Amino acid sequence: MNGSEVVASEQLELVAASEQKSAGKASSSTADFLFRKGTGFIAFVVAATLVAVMVSLIVEGWQALHTFGWKFLVTSTWDPVTNQYGALVFIIGTLVSSAIAMVIAVPVSFGIALFISELSPRWLRGPISAVIELLAAIPSIIYGMWGLLVFAPRFAQIEPWINDHLGAIPGVGMLFQGPPMGIGMLSAGIVLAIMIIPFIASIMRDVFLITPAALKESAYALGSTTWEVARHVILPFTRTAVTGGIFLGLGRALGETMAVTFIIGNANNLSASLLMPGSSIASVIANEFTEATTSLYKSSLLALGLILFVITFIVLALAKLLLLRLESSFEGKKS
C-alpha cells in the first residue's frame, strides 16, 4: 500500500468517525428532547389535575357557598333536618387536632433523628430506622382501630389525673376538664402525632446523616456537647429540609380521615376542653357523605372539602415561602 492509499484510508476512517459522532449527537439530542417534553407533560398533568380538583369542588360546593355565603365559615350549626349548615366546628377541629399532633410529633421526631444520627451505635441504626419506616407503612385505619380499641380505654384511665392536676391550672385548666371517655380532641391529636412521627423523623434522620462530618467534629473538638452540636451545627445546616419535613407531616395531619374518625368522637359542637369529643372536616365527610340525601347537604359536604383543600394549599404555600426565605438568608450568610 503506497502513501496515497494510506492517506485515503485515514481520511475514510475520519469521515466514518465523524458521521458516527454526528449520528450519536443526533440520537442524544432526540432522546434529550423526548425526555424534556415527557417530564414537562407529566408536570402539566399534575398541575392540571390539581386545578381540576379545585374547580370540581368549587362547582359542586357552590350551592352551599351561595346559599350561606361567608356565614358558612363562621356558623357552628350543622343540622341536616333543617338544612342549616356551618363549617366552624369542623374547621376548628381540624386545626386543633393537627396543632396538638405537631406539638407532640416535632420534638419526638427530632429526638429520634438525633439519636439515630449521633448517639446510637452503628449496629443499632438499621433496626431502628426499619421500625420507623414500618410505622409509616401502617394504614391509617389500623391506627384508628388501635386508637379506639387499645389507646382510648387506657387513656380514659389517665384522664381523671389530667382533670385533677392540669385542669386545676389557672387560665389553661379549662382545656383539660371533662369526663373520662378516652375519645376526644386530645386523643385524636395524640394518635395523629403517632402517625406523622415516622414521616418527620425519617426526613430529619436522613438530613442529619448528610451533615458534613468535618463540621460536627470541629464543634466536638472545641468542647461542644451533643446538644450544642445539634443546635448550632446540625440544625442550621439542615433547617431547610427539616422545615420541609415538618410541613409534610402537617399536611398529612390536616387531611387524615379514618384514624381521626375513629377516635375524635364525631360531635358537632364546640367545647373549650380538649378532652371532649369534636369533629374534623375529613371525619364529617367520611361519616355523612353516604347520608347526604339532598343536594344542599351534599353541596355542603363538598364545600367542606374545598375548605380543607384551601387550608392545605395555604399551609404548603406558607411552607414554600418560609423555605425560600431560609435559603435566601443562608445564601446571604455564605456570601
One Martini backbone bead per residue (centre of mass of N, CA, C, O) as a GRO file, in nm:
protein
  335
    1MET     BB    1   0.093   0.038   0.026
    2ASN     BB    2   0.076   0.349  -0.040
    3GLY     BB    3   0.057   0.673   0.062
    4SER     BB    4  -0.218   0.749  -0.069
    5GLU     BB    5  -0.378   0.509   0.049
    6VAL     BB    6  -0.337   0.583   0.346
    7VAL     BB    7  -0.467   0.860   0.338
    8ALA     BB    8  -0.742   0.764   0.233
    9SER     BB    9  -0.803   0.575   0.473
   10GLU     BB   10  -0.792   0.791   0.693
   11GLN     BB   11  -1.018   0.969   0.577
   12LEU     BB   12  -1.241   0.755   0.594
   13GLU     BB   13  -1.224   0.718   0.901
   14LEU     BB   14  -1.291   1.011   0.971
   15VAL     BB   15  -1.566   1.022   0.834
   16ALA     BB   16  -1.694   0.788   0.992
   17ALA     BB   17  -1.654   0.912   1.273
   18SER     BB   18  -1.813   1.171   1.216
   19GLU     BB   19  -2.081   1.033   1.147
   20GLN     BB   20  -2.110   0.881   1.416
   21LYS     BB   21  -2.108   1.135   1.595
   22SER     BB   22  -2.354   1.270   1.465
   23ALA     BB   23  -2.551   1.040   1.525
   24GLY     BB   24  -2.513   1.053   1.834
   25LYS     BB   25  -2.609   1.345   1.867
   26ALA     BB   26  -2.888   1.306   1.748
   27SER     BB   27  -2.982   1.089   1.946
   28SER     BB   28  -2.934   1.258   2.203
   29SER     BB   29  -3.118   1.493   2.121
   30THR     BB   30  -3.380   1.326   2.102
   31ALA     BB   31  -3.380   1.216   2.392
   32ASP     BB   32  -3.378   1.494   2.528
   33PHE     BB   33  -3.641   1.596   2.405
   34LEU     BB   34  -3.827   1.369   2.513
   35PHE     BB   35  -3.763   1.409   2.813
   36ARG     BB   36  -3.849   1.703   2.837
   37LYS     BB   37  -4.144   1.664   2.735
   38GLY     BB   38  -4.229   1.441   2.932
   39THR     BB   39  -4.186   1.595   3.201
   40GLY     BB   40  -4.366   1.835   3.124
   41PHE     BB   41  -4.628   1.669   3.095
   42ILE     BB   42  -4.639   1.562   3.383
   43ALA     BB   43  -4.650   1.839   3.519
   44PHE     BB   44  -4.911   1.927   3.378
   45VAL     BB   45  -5.095   1.702   3.486
   46VAL     BB   46  -5.069   1.776   3.783
   47ALA     BB   47  -5.173   2.067   3.760
   48ALA     BB   48  -5.445   1.994   3.624
   49THR     BB   49  -5.551   1.817   3.854
   50LEU     BB   50  -5.556   2.034   4.069
   51VAL     BB   51  -5.750   2.224   3.922
   52ALA     BB   52  -5.981   2.018   3.883
   53VAL     BB   53  -6.040   1.974   4.180
   54MET     BB   54  -6.106   2.266   4.254
   55VAL     BB   55  -6.334   2.311   4.047
   56SER     BB   56  -6.519   2.079   4.140
   57LEU     BB   57  -6.558   2.189   4.429
   58ILE     BB   58  -6.682   2.457   4.350
   59VAL     BB   59  -6.922   2.352   4.187
   60GLU     BB   60  -7.041   2.152   4.408
   61GLY     BB   61  -7.025   2.391   4.649
   62TRP     BB   62  -7.194   2.644   4.551
   63GLN     BB   63  -7.469   2.616   4.685
   64ALA     BB   64  -7.368   2.659   4.975
   65LEU     BB   65  -7.213   2.925   4.931
   66HIS     BB   66  -7.463   3.081   4.821
   67THR     BB   67  -7.661   3.036   5.059
   68PHE     BB   68  -7.452   3.123   5.314
   69GLY     BB   69  -7.183   3.222   5.260
   70TRP     BB   70  -6.965   3.340   5.498
   71LYS     BB   71  -7.128   3.193   5.731
   72PHE     BB   72  -7.017   2.906   5.680
   73LEU     BB   73  -6.740   2.970   5.846
   74VAL     BB   74  -6.901   3.089   6.136
   75THR     BB   75  -7.088   2.842   6.169
   76SER     BB   76  -7.202   2.576   6.404
   77THR     BB   77  -7.433   2.473   6.244
   78TRP     BB   78  -7.548   2.114   6.199
   79ASP     BB   79  -7.862   2.055   6.018
   80PRO     BB   80  -8.024   1.837   5.811
   81VAL     BB   81  -8.326   1.886   5.881
   82THR     BB   82  -8.301   2.222   5.826
   83ASN     BB   83  -8.069   2.303   5.633
   84GLN     BB   84  -7.816   2.373   5.834
   85TYR     BB   85  -7.484   2.509   5.763
   86GLY     BB   86  -7.155   2.478   5.929
   87ALA     BB   87  -6.780   2.490   5.957
   88LEU     BB   88  -6.648   2.569   6.232
   89VAL     BB   89  -6.612   2.303   6.391
   90PHE     BB   90  -6.428   2.162   6.171
   91ILE     BB   91  -6.203   2.365   6.150
   92ILE     BB   92  -6.116   2.359   6.445
   93GLY     BB   93  -6.069   2.053   6.464
   94THR     BB   94  -5.845   2.040   6.252
   95LEU     BB   95  -5.645   2.247   6.379
   96VAL     BB   96  -5.621   2.131   6.667
   97SER     BB   97  -5.533   1.838   6.607
   98SER     BB   98  -5.282   1.924   6.443
   99ALA     BB   99  -5.142   2.090   6.663
  100ILE     BB  100  -5.108   1.863   6.865
  101ALA     BB  101  -4.941   1.680   6.682
  102MET     BB  102  -4.701   1.879   6.640
  103VAL     BB  103  -4.619   1.922   6.937
  104ILE     BB  104  -4.540   1.618   6.964
  105ALA     BB  105  -4.379   1.529   6.697
  106VAL     BB  106  -4.132   1.716   6.665
  107PRO     BB  107  -3.959   1.648   6.919
  108VAL     BB  108  -3.962   1.341   6.881
  109SER     BB  109  -3.833   1.336   6.599
  110PHE     BB  110  -3.574   1.478   6.680
  111GLY     BB  111  -3.481   1.265   6.885
  112ILE     BB  112  -3.469   1.026   6.694
  113ALA     BB  113  -3.272   1.147   6.483
  114LEU     BB  114  -3.042   1.211   6.683
  115PHE     BB  115  -2.995   0.926   6.783
  116ILE     BB  116  -2.930   0.790   6.512
  117SER     BB  117  -2.696   0.999   6.416
  118GLU     BB  118  -2.527   1.038   6.719
  119LEU     BB  119  -2.585   0.797   6.957
  120SER     BB  120  -2.604   0.544   6.817
  121PRO     BB  121  -2.512   0.263   6.724
  122ARG     BB  122  -2.448   0.137   6.420
  123TRP     BB  123  -2.609  -0.141   6.461
  124LEU     BB  124  -2.888   0.025   6.544
  125ARG     BB  125  -2.984   0.195   6.302
  126GLY     BB  126  -3.129  -0.005   6.119
  127PRO     BB  127  -3.361  -0.111   6.304
  128ILE     BB  128  -3.484   0.165   6.373
  129SER     BB  129  -3.538   0.259   6.084
  130ALA     BB  130  -3.725   0.023   6.012
  131VAL     BB  131  -3.944   0.082   6.220
  132ILE     BB  132  -4.018   0.364   6.123
  133GLU     BB  133  -4.098   0.274   5.831
  134LEU     BB  134  -4.323   0.078   5.923
  135LEU     BB  135  -4.505   0.291   6.054
  136ALA     BB  136  -4.556   0.444   5.779
  137ALA     BB  137  -4.707   0.175   5.646
  138ILE     BB  138  -4.947   0.201   5.814
  139PRO     BB  139  -5.263   0.213   5.808
  140SER     BB  140  -5.496   0.436   5.925
  141ILE     BB  141  -5.714   0.231   6.021
  142ILE     BB  142  -5.532   0.093   6.226
  143TYR     BB  143  -5.490   0.336   6.406
  144GLY     BB  144  -5.791   0.371   6.469
  145MET     BB  145  -5.841   0.095   6.602
  146TRP     BB  146  -5.623   0.122   6.816
  147GLY     BB  147  -5.732   0.382   6.945
  148LEU     BB  148  -6.018   0.265   7.025
  149LEU     BB  149  -5.931  -0.029   7.161
  150VAL     BB  150  -5.657   0.067   7.324
  151PHE     BB  151  -5.605   0.369   7.392
  152ALA     BB  152  -5.873   0.486   7.506
  153PRO     BB  153  -5.910   0.312   7.766
  154ARG     BB  154  -5.632   0.408   7.890
  155PHE     BB  155  -5.680   0.715   7.874
  156ALA     BB  156  -5.929   0.717   8.065
  157GLN     BB  157  -5.745   0.655   8.321
  158ILE     BB  158  -5.584   0.940   8.297
  159GLU     BB  159  -5.797   1.177   8.297
  160PRO     BB  160  -5.835   1.226   8.602
  161TRP     BB  161  -5.549   1.337   8.642
  162ILE     BB  162  -5.582   1.571   8.446
  163ASN     BB  163  -5.814   1.706   8.595
  164ASP     BB  164  -5.665   1.746   8.877
  165HIS     BB  165  -5.403   1.898   8.757
  166LEU     BB  166  -5.441   2.054   8.482
  167GLY     BB  167  -5.737   2.162   8.552
  168ALA     BB  168  -5.612   2.357   8.796
  169ILE     BB  169  -5.497   2.553   8.606
  170PRO     BB  170  -5.479   2.867   8.548
  171GLY     BB  171  -5.648   2.935   8.233
  172VAL     BB  172  -5.581   2.617   8.114
  173GLY     BB  173  -5.777   2.415   8.263
  174MET     BB  174  -6.022   2.401   8.054
  175LEU     BB  175  -5.863   2.204   7.853
  176PHE     BB  176  -5.865   1.961   8.109
  177GLN     BB  177  -6.189   1.924   8.113
  178GLY     BB  178  -6.363   1.612   8.170
  179PRO     BB  179  -6.474   1.327   8.079
  180PRO     BB  180  -6.365   0.981   8.092
  181MET     BB  181  -6.364   0.855   7.760
  182GLY     BB  182  -6.084   0.867   7.560
  183ILE     BB  183  -6.226   1.052   7.367
  184GLY     BB  184  -6.108   1.315   7.144
  185MET     BB  185  -5.901   1.568   7.068
  186LEU     BB  186  -5.649   1.463   7.217
  187SER     BB  187  -5.652   1.177   7.109
  188ALA     BB  188  -5.632   1.253   6.811
  189GLY     BB  189  -5.360   1.403   6.834
  190ILE     BB  190  -5.192   1.160   6.931
  191VAL     BB  191  -5.244   0.972   6.692
  192LEU     BB  192  -5.138   1.167   6.479
  193ALA     BB  193  -4.852   1.181   6.589
  194ILE     BB  194  -4.785   0.881   6.548
  195MET     BB  195  -4.824   0.896   6.233
  196ILE     BB  196  -4.605   1.146   6.169
  197ILE     BB  197  -4.333   1.071   6.291
  198PRO     BB  198  -4.203   0.894   6.065
  199PHE     BB  199  -4.180   1.120   5.852
  200ILE     BB  200  -4.012   1.329   6.009
  201ALA     BB  201  -3.783   1.143   6.114
  202SER     BB  202  -3.675   1.046   5.839
  203ILE     BB  203  -3.589   1.322   5.733
  204MET     BB  204  -3.407   1.407   5.966
  205ARG     BB  205  -3.213   1.169   5.952
  206ASP     BB  206  -3.106   1.211   5.664
  207VAL     BB  207  -2.997   1.508   5.707
  208PHE     BB  208  -2.813   1.449   5.949
  209LEU     BB  209  -2.625   1.238   5.797
  210ILE     BB  210  -2.527   1.471   5.572
  211THR     BB  211  -2.364   1.609   5.760
  212PRO     BB  212  -2.069   1.722   5.787
  213ALA     BB  213  -1.818   1.589   5.976
  214ALA     BB  214  -1.632   1.838   6.010
  215LEU     BB  215  -1.831   2.015   6.165
  216LYS     BB  216  -1.879   1.828   6.409
  217GLU     BB  217  -1.580   1.777   6.491
  218SER     BB  218  -1.514   2.072   6.548
  219ALA     BB  219  -1.717   2.109   6.777
  220TYR     BB  220  -1.611   1.881   6.958
  221ALA     BB  221  -1.316   1.995   6.979
  222LEU     BB  222  -1.435   2.259   7.139
  223GLY     BB  223  -1.653   2.115   7.357
  224SER     BB  224  -1.912   2.022   7.254
  225THR     BB  225  -2.212   1.910   7.275
  226THR     BB  226  -2.462   1.741   7.135
  227TRP     BB  227  -2.665   1.971   7.161
  228GLU     BB  228  -2.484   2.195   7.041
  229VAL     BB  229  -2.445   2.061   6.770
  230ALA     BB  230  -2.744   2.045   6.693
  231ARG     BB  231  -2.807   2.356   6.726
  232HIS     BB  232  -2.532   2.494   6.573
  233VAL     BB  233  -2.502   2.280   6.319
  234ILE     BB  234  -2.728   2.092   6.214
  235LEU     BB  235  -2.975   2.280   6.196
  236PRO     BB  236  -2.858   2.506   6.013
  237PHE     BB  237  -2.784   2.305   5.775
  238THR     BB  238  -3.102   2.155   5.781
  239ARG     BB  239  -3.357   2.352   5.795
  240THR     BB  240  -3.496   2.321   5.526
  241ALA     BB  241  -3.560   2.015   5.540
  242VAL     BB  242  -3.697   2.018   5.817
  243THR     BB  243  -3.928   2.208   5.742
  244GLY     BB  244  -4.041   2.031   5.518
  245GLY     BB  245  -4.105   1.784   5.701
  246ILE     BB  246  -4.304   1.926   5.890
  247PHE     BB  247  -4.510   2.010   5.665
  248LEU     BB  248  -4.566   1.726   5.573
  249GLY     BB  249  -4.694   1.635   5.840
  250LEU     BB  250  -4.917   1.850   5.843
  251GLY     BB  251  -5.058   1.759   5.584
  252ARG     BB  252  -5.130   1.480   5.696
  253ALA     BB  253  -5.299   1.578   5.941
  254LEU     BB  254  -5.520   1.747   5.793
  255GLY     BB  255  -5.615   1.484   5.595
  256GLU     BB  256  -5.702   1.294   5.800
  257THR     BB  257  -5.955   1.037   5.853
  258MET     BB  258  -5.992   0.750   5.993
  259ALA     BB  259  -5.848   0.791   6.262
  260VAL     BB  260  -6.020   1.035   6.350
  261THR     BB  261  -6.302   0.904   6.329
  262PHE     BB  262  -6.253   0.696   6.564
  263ILE     BB  263  -6.136   0.920   6.809
  264ILE     BB  264  -6.291   1.215   6.823
  265GLY     BB  265  -6.636   1.149   6.840
  266ASN     BB  266  -6.833   1.311   6.647
  267ALA     BB  267  -6.902   1.619   6.744
  268ASN     BB  268  -7.126   1.904   6.668
  269ASN     BB  269  -6.933   2.079   6.883
  270LEU     BB  270  -6.823   2.318   7.105
  271SER     BB  271  -6.511   2.310   7.305
  272ALA     BB  272  -6.263   2.391   7.537
  273SER     BB  273  -6.212   2.096   7.568
  274LEU     BB  274  -5.988   1.832   7.479
  275LEU     BB  275  -6.171   1.586   7.606
  276MET     BB  276  -6.378   1.642   7.408
  277PRO     BB  277  -6.568   1.594   7.160
  278GLY     BB  278  -6.534   1.606   6.799
  279SER     BB  279  -6.449   1.750   6.471
  280SER     BB  280  -6.374   1.709   6.126
  281ILE     BB  281  -6.370   1.739   5.799
  282ALA     BB  282  -6.297   1.446   5.726
  283SER     BB  283  -6.495   1.300   5.923
  284VAL     BB  284  -6.768   1.418   5.821
  285ILE     BB  285  -6.745   1.314   5.535
  286ALA     BB  286  -6.719   1.011   5.605
  287ASN     BB  287  -6.992   0.991   5.775
  288GLU     BB  288  -7.213   1.170   5.565
  289PHE     BB  289  -7.208   1.116   5.256
  290THR     BB  290  -7.416   0.872   5.240
  291GLU     BB  291  -7.651   1.074   5.382
  292ALA     BB  292  -7.675   1.265   5.133
  293THR     BB  293  -8.003   1.345   5.008
  294THR     BB  294  -7.937   1.635   4.944
  295SER     BB  295  -7.798   1.886   4.764
  296LEU     BB  296  -7.712   2.071   5.003
  297TYR     BB  297  -7.570   1.858   5.170
  298LYS     BB  298  -7.360   1.776   4.957
  299SER     BB  299  -7.250   2.063   4.908
  300SER     BB  300  -7.145   2.107   5.197
  301LEU     BB  301  -6.936   1.879   5.195
  302LEU     BB  302  -6.778   1.991   4.947
  303ALA     BB  303  -6.712   2.261   5.081
  304LEU     BB  304  -6.534   2.133   5.295
  305GLY     BB  305  -6.328   2.024   5.094
  306LEU     BB  306  -6.244   2.305   4.995
  307ILE     BB  307  -6.139   2.409   5.264
  308LEU     BB  308  -5.921   2.194   5.299
  309PHE     BB  309  -5.772   2.262   5.042
  310VAL     BB  310  -5.703   2.556   5.120
  311ILE     BB  311  -5.551   2.499   5.379
  312THR     BB  312  -5.331   2.322   5.254
  313PHE     BB  313  -5.233   2.530   5.048
  314ILE     BB  314  -5.148   2.747   5.251
  315VAL     BB  315  -4.944   2.580   5.407
  316LEU     BB  316  -4.759   2.513   5.162
  317ALA     BB  317  -4.705   2.806   5.081
  318LEU     BB  318  -4.572   2.892   5.347
  319ALA     BB  319  -4.349   2.683   5.332
  320LYS     BB  320  -4.221   2.788   5.071
  321LEU     BB  321  -4.158   3.073   5.174
  322LEU     BB  322  -3.980   2.983   5.409
  323LEU     BB  323  -3.769   2.832   5.238
  324LEU     BB  324  -3.682   3.078   5.070
  325ARG     BB  325  -3.584   3.246   5.312
  326LEU     BB  326  -3.376   3.045   5.416
  327GLU     BB  327  -3.205   3.033   5.155
  328SER     BB  328  -3.141   3.338   5.134
  329SER     BB  329  -3.004   3.365   5.413
  330PHE     BB  330  -2.787   3.151   5.360
  331GLU     BB  331  -2.659   3.290   5.113
  332GLY     BB  332  -2.593   3.556   5.260
  333LYS     BB  333  -2.392   3.429   5.464
  334LYS     BB  334  -2.195   3.309   5.252
  335SER     BB  335  -2.135   3.599   5.115
   0.00000   0.00000   0.00000
